[in-house]
Coordinates of N, CA and C in Angstrom, one line a residue:
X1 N -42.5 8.3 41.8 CA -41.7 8.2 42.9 C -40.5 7.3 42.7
X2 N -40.4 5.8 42.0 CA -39.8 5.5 41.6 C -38.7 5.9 40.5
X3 N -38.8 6.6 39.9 CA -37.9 7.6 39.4 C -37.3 8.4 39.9
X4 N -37.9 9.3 40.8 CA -37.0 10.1 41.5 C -35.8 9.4 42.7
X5 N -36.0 8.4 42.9 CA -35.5 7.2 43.7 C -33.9 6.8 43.0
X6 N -34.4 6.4 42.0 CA -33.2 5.8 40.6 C -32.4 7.1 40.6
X7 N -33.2 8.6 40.3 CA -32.0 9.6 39.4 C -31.1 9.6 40.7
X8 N -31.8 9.8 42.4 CA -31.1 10.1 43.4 C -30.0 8.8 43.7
X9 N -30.3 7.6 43.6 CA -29.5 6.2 43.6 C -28.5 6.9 42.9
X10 N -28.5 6.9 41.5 CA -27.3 7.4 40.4 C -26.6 8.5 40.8
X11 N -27.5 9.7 41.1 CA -26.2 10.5 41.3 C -25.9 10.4 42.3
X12 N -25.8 9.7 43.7 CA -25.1 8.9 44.3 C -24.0 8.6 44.1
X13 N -24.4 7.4 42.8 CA -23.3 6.2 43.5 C -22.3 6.6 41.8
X14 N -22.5 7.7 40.9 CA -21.7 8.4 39.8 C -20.4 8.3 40.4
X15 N -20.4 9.6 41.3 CA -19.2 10.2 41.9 C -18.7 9.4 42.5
X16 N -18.8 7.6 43.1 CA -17.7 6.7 43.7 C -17.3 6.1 42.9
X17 N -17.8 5.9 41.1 CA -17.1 5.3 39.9 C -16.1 6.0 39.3
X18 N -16.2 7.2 39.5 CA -15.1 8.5 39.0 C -13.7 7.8 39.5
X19 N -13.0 7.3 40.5 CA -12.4 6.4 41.0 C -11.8 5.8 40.7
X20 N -13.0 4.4 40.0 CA -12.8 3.1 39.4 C -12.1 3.0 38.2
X21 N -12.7 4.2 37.2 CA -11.9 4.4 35.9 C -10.8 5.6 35.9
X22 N -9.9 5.1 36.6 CA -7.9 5.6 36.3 C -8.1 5.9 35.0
X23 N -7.6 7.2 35.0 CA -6.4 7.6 33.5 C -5.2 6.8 33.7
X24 N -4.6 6.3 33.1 CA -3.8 5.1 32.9 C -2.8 5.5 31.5
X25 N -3.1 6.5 30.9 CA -2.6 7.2 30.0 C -0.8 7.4 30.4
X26 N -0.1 7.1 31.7 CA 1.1 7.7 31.9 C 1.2 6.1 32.2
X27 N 0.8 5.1 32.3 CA 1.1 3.7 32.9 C 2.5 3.4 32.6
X28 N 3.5 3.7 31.3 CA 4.1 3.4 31.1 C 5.4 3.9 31.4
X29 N 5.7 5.1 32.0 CA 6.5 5.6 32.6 C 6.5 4.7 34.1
X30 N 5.8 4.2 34.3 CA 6.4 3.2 35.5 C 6.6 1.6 35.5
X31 N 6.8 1.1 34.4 CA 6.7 0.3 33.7 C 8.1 -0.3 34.1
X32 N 7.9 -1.9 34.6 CA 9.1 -2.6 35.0 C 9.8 -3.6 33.6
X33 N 11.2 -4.0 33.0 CA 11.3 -4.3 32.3 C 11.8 -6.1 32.7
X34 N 11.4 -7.2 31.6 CA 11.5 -8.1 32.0 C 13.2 -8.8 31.1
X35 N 13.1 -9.8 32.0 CA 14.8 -10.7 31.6 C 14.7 -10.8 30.1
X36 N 15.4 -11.1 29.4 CA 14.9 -11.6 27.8 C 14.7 -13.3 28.0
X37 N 14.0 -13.5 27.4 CA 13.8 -15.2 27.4 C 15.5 -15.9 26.7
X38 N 15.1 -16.8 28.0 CA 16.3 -17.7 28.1 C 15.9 -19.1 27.4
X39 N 17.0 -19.4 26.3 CA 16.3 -21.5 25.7 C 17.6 -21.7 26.1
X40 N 17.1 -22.9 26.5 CA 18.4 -24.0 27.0 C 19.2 -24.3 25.9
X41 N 20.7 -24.6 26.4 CA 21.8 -24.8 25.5 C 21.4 -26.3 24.1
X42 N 20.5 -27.3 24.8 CA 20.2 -28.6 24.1 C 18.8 -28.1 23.4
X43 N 18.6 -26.9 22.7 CA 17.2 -26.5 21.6 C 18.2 -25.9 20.9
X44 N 18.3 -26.6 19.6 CA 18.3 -25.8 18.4 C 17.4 -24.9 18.1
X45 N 17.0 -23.8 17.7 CA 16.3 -22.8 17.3 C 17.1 -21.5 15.9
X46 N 16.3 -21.3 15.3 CA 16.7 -20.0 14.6 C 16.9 -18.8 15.5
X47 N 17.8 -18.2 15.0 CA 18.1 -16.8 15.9 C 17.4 -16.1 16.0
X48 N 17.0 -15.7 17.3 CA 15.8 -15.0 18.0 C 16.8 -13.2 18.0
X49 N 15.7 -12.6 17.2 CA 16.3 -10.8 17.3 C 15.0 -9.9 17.4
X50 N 14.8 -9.1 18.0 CA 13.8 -8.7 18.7 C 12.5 -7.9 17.1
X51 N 11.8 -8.2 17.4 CA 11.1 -7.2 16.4 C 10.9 -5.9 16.1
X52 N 11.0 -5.7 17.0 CA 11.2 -3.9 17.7 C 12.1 -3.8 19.0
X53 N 13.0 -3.8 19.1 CA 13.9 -3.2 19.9 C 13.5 -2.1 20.7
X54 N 13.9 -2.4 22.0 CA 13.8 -1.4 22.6 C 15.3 -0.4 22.6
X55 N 15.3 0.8 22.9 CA 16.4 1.5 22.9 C 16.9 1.5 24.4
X56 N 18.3 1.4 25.0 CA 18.5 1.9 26.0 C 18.5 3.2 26.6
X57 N 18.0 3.3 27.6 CA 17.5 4.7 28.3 C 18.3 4.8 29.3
X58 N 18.3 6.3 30.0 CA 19.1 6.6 31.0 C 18.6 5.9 32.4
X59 N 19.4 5.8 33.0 CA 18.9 5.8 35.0 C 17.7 5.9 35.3
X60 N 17.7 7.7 35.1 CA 16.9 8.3 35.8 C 15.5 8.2 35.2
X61 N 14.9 8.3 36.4 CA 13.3 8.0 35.7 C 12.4 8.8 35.1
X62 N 11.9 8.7 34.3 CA 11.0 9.1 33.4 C 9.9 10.4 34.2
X63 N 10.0 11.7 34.0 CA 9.2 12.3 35.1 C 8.0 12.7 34.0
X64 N 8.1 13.0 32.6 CA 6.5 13.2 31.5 C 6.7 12.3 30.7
X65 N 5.9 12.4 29.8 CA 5.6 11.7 28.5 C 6.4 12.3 27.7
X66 N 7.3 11.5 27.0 CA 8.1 11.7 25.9 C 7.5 12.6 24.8
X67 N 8.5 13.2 23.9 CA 7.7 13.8 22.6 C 8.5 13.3 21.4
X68 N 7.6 12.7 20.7 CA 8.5 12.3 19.5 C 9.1 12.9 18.6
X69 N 9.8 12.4 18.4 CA 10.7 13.2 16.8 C 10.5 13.3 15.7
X70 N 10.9 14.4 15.2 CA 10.0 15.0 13.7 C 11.1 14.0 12.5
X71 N 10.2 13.4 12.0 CA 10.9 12.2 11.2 C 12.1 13.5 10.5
X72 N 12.8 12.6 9.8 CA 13.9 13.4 8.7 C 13.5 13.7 7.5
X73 N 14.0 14.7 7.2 CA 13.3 15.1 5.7 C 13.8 14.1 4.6
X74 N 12.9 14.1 3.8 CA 12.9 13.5 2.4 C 13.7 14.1 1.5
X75 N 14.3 13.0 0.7 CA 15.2 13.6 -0.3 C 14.2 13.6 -1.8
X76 N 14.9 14.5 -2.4 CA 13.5 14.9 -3.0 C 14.0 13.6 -4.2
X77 N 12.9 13.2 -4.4 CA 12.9 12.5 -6.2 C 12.6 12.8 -7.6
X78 N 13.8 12.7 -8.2 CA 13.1 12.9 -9.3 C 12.6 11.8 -10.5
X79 N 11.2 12.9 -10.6 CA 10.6 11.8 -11.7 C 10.8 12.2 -13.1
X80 N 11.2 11.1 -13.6 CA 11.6 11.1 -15.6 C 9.7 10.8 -15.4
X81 N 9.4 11.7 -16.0 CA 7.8 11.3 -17.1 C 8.2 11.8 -18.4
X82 N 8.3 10.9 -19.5 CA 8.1 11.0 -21.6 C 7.1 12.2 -21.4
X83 N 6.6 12.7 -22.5 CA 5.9 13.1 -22.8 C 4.7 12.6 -23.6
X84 N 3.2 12.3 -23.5 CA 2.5 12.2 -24.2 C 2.4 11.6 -25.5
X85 N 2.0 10.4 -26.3 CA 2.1 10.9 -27.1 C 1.2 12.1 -27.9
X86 N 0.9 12.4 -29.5 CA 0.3 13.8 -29.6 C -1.1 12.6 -29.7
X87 N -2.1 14.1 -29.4 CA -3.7 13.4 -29.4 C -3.9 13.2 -31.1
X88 N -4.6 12.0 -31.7 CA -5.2 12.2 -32.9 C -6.7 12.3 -32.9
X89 N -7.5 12.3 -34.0 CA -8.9 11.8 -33.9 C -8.7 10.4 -33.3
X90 N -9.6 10.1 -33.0 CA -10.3 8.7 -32.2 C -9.2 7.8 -31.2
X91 N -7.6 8.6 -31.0 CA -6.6 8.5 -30.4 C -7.2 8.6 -29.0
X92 N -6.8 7.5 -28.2 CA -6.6 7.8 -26.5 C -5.6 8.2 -25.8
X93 N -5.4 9.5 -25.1 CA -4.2 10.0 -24.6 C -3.5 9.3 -23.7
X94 N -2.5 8.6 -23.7 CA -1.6 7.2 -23.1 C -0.3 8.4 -22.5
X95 N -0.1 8.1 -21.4 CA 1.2 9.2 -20.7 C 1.5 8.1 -19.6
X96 N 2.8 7.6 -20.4 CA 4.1 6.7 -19.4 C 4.8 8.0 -18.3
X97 N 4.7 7.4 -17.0 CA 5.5 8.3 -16.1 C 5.5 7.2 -14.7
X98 N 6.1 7.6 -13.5 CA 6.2 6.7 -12.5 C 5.8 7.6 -10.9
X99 N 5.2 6.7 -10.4 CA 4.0 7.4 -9.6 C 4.9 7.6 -8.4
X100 N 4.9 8.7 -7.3 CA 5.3 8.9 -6.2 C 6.2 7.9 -5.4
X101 N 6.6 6.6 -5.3 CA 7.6 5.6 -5.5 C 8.5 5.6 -6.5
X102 N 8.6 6.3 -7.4 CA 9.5 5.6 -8.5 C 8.5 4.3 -9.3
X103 N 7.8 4.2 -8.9 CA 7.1 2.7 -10.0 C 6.4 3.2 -11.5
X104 N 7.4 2.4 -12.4 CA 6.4 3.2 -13.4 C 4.9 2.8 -14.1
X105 N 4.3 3.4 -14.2 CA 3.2 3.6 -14.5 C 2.7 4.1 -15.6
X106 N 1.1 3.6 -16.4 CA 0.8 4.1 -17.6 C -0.4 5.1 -17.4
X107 N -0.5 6.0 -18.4 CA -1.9 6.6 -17.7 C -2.7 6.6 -18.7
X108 N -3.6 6.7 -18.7 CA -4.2 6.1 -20.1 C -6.1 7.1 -20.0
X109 N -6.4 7.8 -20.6 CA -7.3 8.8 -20.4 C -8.3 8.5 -21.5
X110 N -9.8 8.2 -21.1 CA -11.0 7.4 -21.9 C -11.9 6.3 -21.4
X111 N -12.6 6.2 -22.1 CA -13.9 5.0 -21.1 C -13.1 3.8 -20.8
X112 N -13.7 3.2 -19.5 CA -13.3 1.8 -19.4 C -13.3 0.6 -20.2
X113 N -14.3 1.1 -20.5 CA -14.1 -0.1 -21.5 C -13.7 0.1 -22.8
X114 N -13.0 0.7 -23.4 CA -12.3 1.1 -24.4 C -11.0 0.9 -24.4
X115 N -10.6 1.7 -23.3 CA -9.2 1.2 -22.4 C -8.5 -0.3 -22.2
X116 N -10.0 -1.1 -21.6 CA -9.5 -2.5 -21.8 C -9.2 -3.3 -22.7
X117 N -10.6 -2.5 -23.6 CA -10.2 -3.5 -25.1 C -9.1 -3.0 -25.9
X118 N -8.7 -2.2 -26.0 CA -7.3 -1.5 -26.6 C -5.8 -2.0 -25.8
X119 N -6.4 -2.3 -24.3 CA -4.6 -3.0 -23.8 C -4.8 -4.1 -24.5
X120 N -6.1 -5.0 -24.4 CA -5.9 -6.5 -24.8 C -5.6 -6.6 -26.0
X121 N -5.9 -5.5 -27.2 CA -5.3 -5.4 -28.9 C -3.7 -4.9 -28.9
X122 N -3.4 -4.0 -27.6 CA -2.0 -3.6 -27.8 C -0.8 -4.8 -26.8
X123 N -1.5 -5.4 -26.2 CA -0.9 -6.7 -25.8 C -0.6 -8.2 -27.0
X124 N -1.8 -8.1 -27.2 CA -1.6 -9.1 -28.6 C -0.8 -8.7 -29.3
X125 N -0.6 -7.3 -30.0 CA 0.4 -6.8 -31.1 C 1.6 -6.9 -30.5
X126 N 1.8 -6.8 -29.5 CA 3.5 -6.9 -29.3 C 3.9 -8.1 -28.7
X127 N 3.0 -8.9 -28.7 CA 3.5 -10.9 -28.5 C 3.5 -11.0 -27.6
X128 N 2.6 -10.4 -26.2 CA 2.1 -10.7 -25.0 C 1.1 -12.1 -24.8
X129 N 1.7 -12.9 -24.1 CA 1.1 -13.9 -24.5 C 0.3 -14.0 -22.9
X130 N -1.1 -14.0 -23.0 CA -2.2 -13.2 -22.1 C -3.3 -14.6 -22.0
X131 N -2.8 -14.9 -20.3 CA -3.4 -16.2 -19.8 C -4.5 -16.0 -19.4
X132 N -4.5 -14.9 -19.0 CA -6.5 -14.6 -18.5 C -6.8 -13.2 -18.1
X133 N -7.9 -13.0 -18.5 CA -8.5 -11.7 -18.1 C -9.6 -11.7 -17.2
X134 N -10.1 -10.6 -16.4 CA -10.7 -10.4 -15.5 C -11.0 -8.5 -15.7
X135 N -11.7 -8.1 -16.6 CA -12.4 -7.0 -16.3 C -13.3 -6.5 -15.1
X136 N -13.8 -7.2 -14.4 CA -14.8 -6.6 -13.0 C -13.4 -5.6 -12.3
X137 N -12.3 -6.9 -12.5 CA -10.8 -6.3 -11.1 C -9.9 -5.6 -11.9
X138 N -10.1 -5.6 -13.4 CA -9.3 -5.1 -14.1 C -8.0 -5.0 -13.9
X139 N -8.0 -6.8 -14.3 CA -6.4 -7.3 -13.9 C -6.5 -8.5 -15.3
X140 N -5.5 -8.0 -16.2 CA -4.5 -8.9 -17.3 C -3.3 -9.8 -16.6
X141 N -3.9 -11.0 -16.5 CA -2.7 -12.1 -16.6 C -2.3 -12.3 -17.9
X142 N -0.5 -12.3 -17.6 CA 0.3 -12.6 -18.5 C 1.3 -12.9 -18.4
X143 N 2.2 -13.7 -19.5 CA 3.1 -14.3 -19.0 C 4.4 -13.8 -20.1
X144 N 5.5 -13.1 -19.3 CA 6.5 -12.8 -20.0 C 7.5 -13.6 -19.3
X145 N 8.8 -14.0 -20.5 CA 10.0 -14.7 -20.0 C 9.5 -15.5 -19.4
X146 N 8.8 -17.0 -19.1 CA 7.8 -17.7 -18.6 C 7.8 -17.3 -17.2
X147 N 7.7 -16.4 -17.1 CA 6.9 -15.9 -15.9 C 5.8 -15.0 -15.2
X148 N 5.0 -15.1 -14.9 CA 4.0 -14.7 -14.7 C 3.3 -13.5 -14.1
X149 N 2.9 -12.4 -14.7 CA 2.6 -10.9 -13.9 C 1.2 -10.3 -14.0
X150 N 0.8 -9.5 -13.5 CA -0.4 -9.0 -13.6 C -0.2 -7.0 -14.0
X151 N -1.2 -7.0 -15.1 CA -1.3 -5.9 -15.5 C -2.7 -5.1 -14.6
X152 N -2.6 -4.3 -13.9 CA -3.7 -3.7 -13.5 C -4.3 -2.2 -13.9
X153 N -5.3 -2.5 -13.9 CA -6.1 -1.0 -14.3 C -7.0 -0.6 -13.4
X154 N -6.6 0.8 -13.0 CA -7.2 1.3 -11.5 C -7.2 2.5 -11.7
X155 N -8.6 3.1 -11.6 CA -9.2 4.2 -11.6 C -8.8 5.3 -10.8
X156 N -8.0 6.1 -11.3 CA -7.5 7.1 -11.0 C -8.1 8.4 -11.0
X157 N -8.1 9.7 -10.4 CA -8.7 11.3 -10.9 C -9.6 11.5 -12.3
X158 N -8.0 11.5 -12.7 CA -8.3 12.5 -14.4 C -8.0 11.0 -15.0
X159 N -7.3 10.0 -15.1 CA -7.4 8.5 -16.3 C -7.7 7.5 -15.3
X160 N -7.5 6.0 -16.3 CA -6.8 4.9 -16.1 C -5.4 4.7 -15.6
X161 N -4.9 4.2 -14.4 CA -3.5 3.7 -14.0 C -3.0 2.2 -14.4
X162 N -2.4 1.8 -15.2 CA -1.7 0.8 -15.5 C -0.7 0.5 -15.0
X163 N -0.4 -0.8 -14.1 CA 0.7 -1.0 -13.4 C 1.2 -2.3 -13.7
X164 N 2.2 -3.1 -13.5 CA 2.5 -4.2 -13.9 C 3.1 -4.7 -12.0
X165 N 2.8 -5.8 -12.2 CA 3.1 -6.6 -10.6 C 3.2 -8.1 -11.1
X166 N 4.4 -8.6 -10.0 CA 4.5 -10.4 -10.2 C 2.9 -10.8 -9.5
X167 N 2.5 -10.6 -8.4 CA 0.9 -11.2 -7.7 C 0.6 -10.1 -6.9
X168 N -0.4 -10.4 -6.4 CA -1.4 -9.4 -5.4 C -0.4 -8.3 -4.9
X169 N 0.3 -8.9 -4.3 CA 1.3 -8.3 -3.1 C 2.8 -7.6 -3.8
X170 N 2.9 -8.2 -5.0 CA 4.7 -7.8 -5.5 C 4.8 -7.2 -6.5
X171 N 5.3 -5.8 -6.6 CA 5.4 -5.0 -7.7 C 6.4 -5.9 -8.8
X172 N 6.3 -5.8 -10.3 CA 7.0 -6.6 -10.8 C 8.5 -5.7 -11.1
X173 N 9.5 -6.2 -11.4 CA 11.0 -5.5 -11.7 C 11.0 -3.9 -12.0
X174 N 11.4 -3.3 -11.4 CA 11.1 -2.2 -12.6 C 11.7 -1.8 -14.0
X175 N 13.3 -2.6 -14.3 CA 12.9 -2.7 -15.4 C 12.1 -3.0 -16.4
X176 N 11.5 -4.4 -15.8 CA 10.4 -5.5 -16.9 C 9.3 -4.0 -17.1
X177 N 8.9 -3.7 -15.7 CA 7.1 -2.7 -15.7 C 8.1 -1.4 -16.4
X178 N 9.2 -1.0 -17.2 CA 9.5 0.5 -17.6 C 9.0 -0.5 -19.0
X179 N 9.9 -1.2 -19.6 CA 10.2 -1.7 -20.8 C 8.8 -2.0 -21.2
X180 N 7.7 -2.9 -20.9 CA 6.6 -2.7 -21.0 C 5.6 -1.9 -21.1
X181 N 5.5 -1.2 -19.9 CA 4.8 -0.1 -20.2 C 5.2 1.2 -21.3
X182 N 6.2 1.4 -21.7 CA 6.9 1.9 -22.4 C 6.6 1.3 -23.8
X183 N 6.7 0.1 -24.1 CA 6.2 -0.5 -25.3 C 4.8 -0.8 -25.7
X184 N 3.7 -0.6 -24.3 CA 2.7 -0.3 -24.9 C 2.1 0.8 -25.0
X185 N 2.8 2.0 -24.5 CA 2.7 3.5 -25.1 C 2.9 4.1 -26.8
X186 N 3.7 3.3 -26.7 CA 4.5 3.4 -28.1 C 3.7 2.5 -29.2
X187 N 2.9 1.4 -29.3 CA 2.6 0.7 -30.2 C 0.9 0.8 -29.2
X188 N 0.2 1.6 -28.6 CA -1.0 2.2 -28.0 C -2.1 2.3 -29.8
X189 N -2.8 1.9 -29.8 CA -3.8 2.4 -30.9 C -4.2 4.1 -31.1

């Protein structure tokens, strides 16, 4: 009995919450706009420029929801990729090219761990002077022109991707990451 009590309570008191929760989905077409913040003439401050700007709009008010605009086309890029060098016996196939940015990149095709011990032999041979290593992240610190970059190796499809970056966040020059990667294609075991 008490069940049948509850289901009749609920579907009740359903249909006076249908109400409570507004689609709110159009809220912004009635949307009031505020003064911009005013600092008094005696605060120095750096110049305040909005982060996102708003655009000015017409008078008249907003009767649907806007539709956005189909971004602009892309101009196409082209990519310079060398070619390969040729495969030998016990050779790992190493292919300098630059990935979908323009960044160039090494591609390097074979086990991981063969791969890493072969950059750290083809780093030593060309006078990479190599502050620390970290295989788990498969990141080579090194220091060219006393400055300091990170070689990374990241598991790609079909190879290894070799990238060169100043830290976590900053791709390194692209001339330094061509000339490099480039020199360790060339002198690659």
């Amino acid at each position: 009995m008490k069940r049948l009590m509850c289901v009749l309570l609920a579907v009740s008191v359903l249909p006076a919450c249908s109400g409570f929760f507004r689609d709110r989905s159009l809220a912004y077409v009635d949307a009031k706009s505020s003064p911009p913040l005013v600092i008094p003439g005696d605060v120095s401050t750096r110049p305040i420029t909005p982060l996102y700007p708003i655009p000015r709009i017409a008078a008249e008010p907003i009767k649907a929801p806007a539709e956005a605009p189909f971004p602009p086309e892309m101009k196409a890029r082209v990519n310079v990729e060398l070619a390969a060098l040729p495969d030998a016996p016990g050779r790992t196939p190493v292919k300098f090219g630059t990935d979908g940015n323009g960044v160039p990149e090494l591609r390097v095709v074979g086990p991981r761990e063969r791969i890493w011990d072969e950059l750290g032999r083809t780093l030593k041979a060309i006078d990479v002077k190599i502050k620390d290593r970290n295989q788990s992240l498969g990141i080579v610190y090194v220091t060219i022109s006393d400055q300091d970059y990170q070689l990374r190796m990241i598991r790609a499809t079909e190879a290894y991707v070799i990238s060169v970056q100043r830290d976590d966040e900053t791709l390194a020059p692209v001339a330094l990451s061509r000339n490099l990667l480039g020199t360790l294609q060339v002198r690659w075991p």
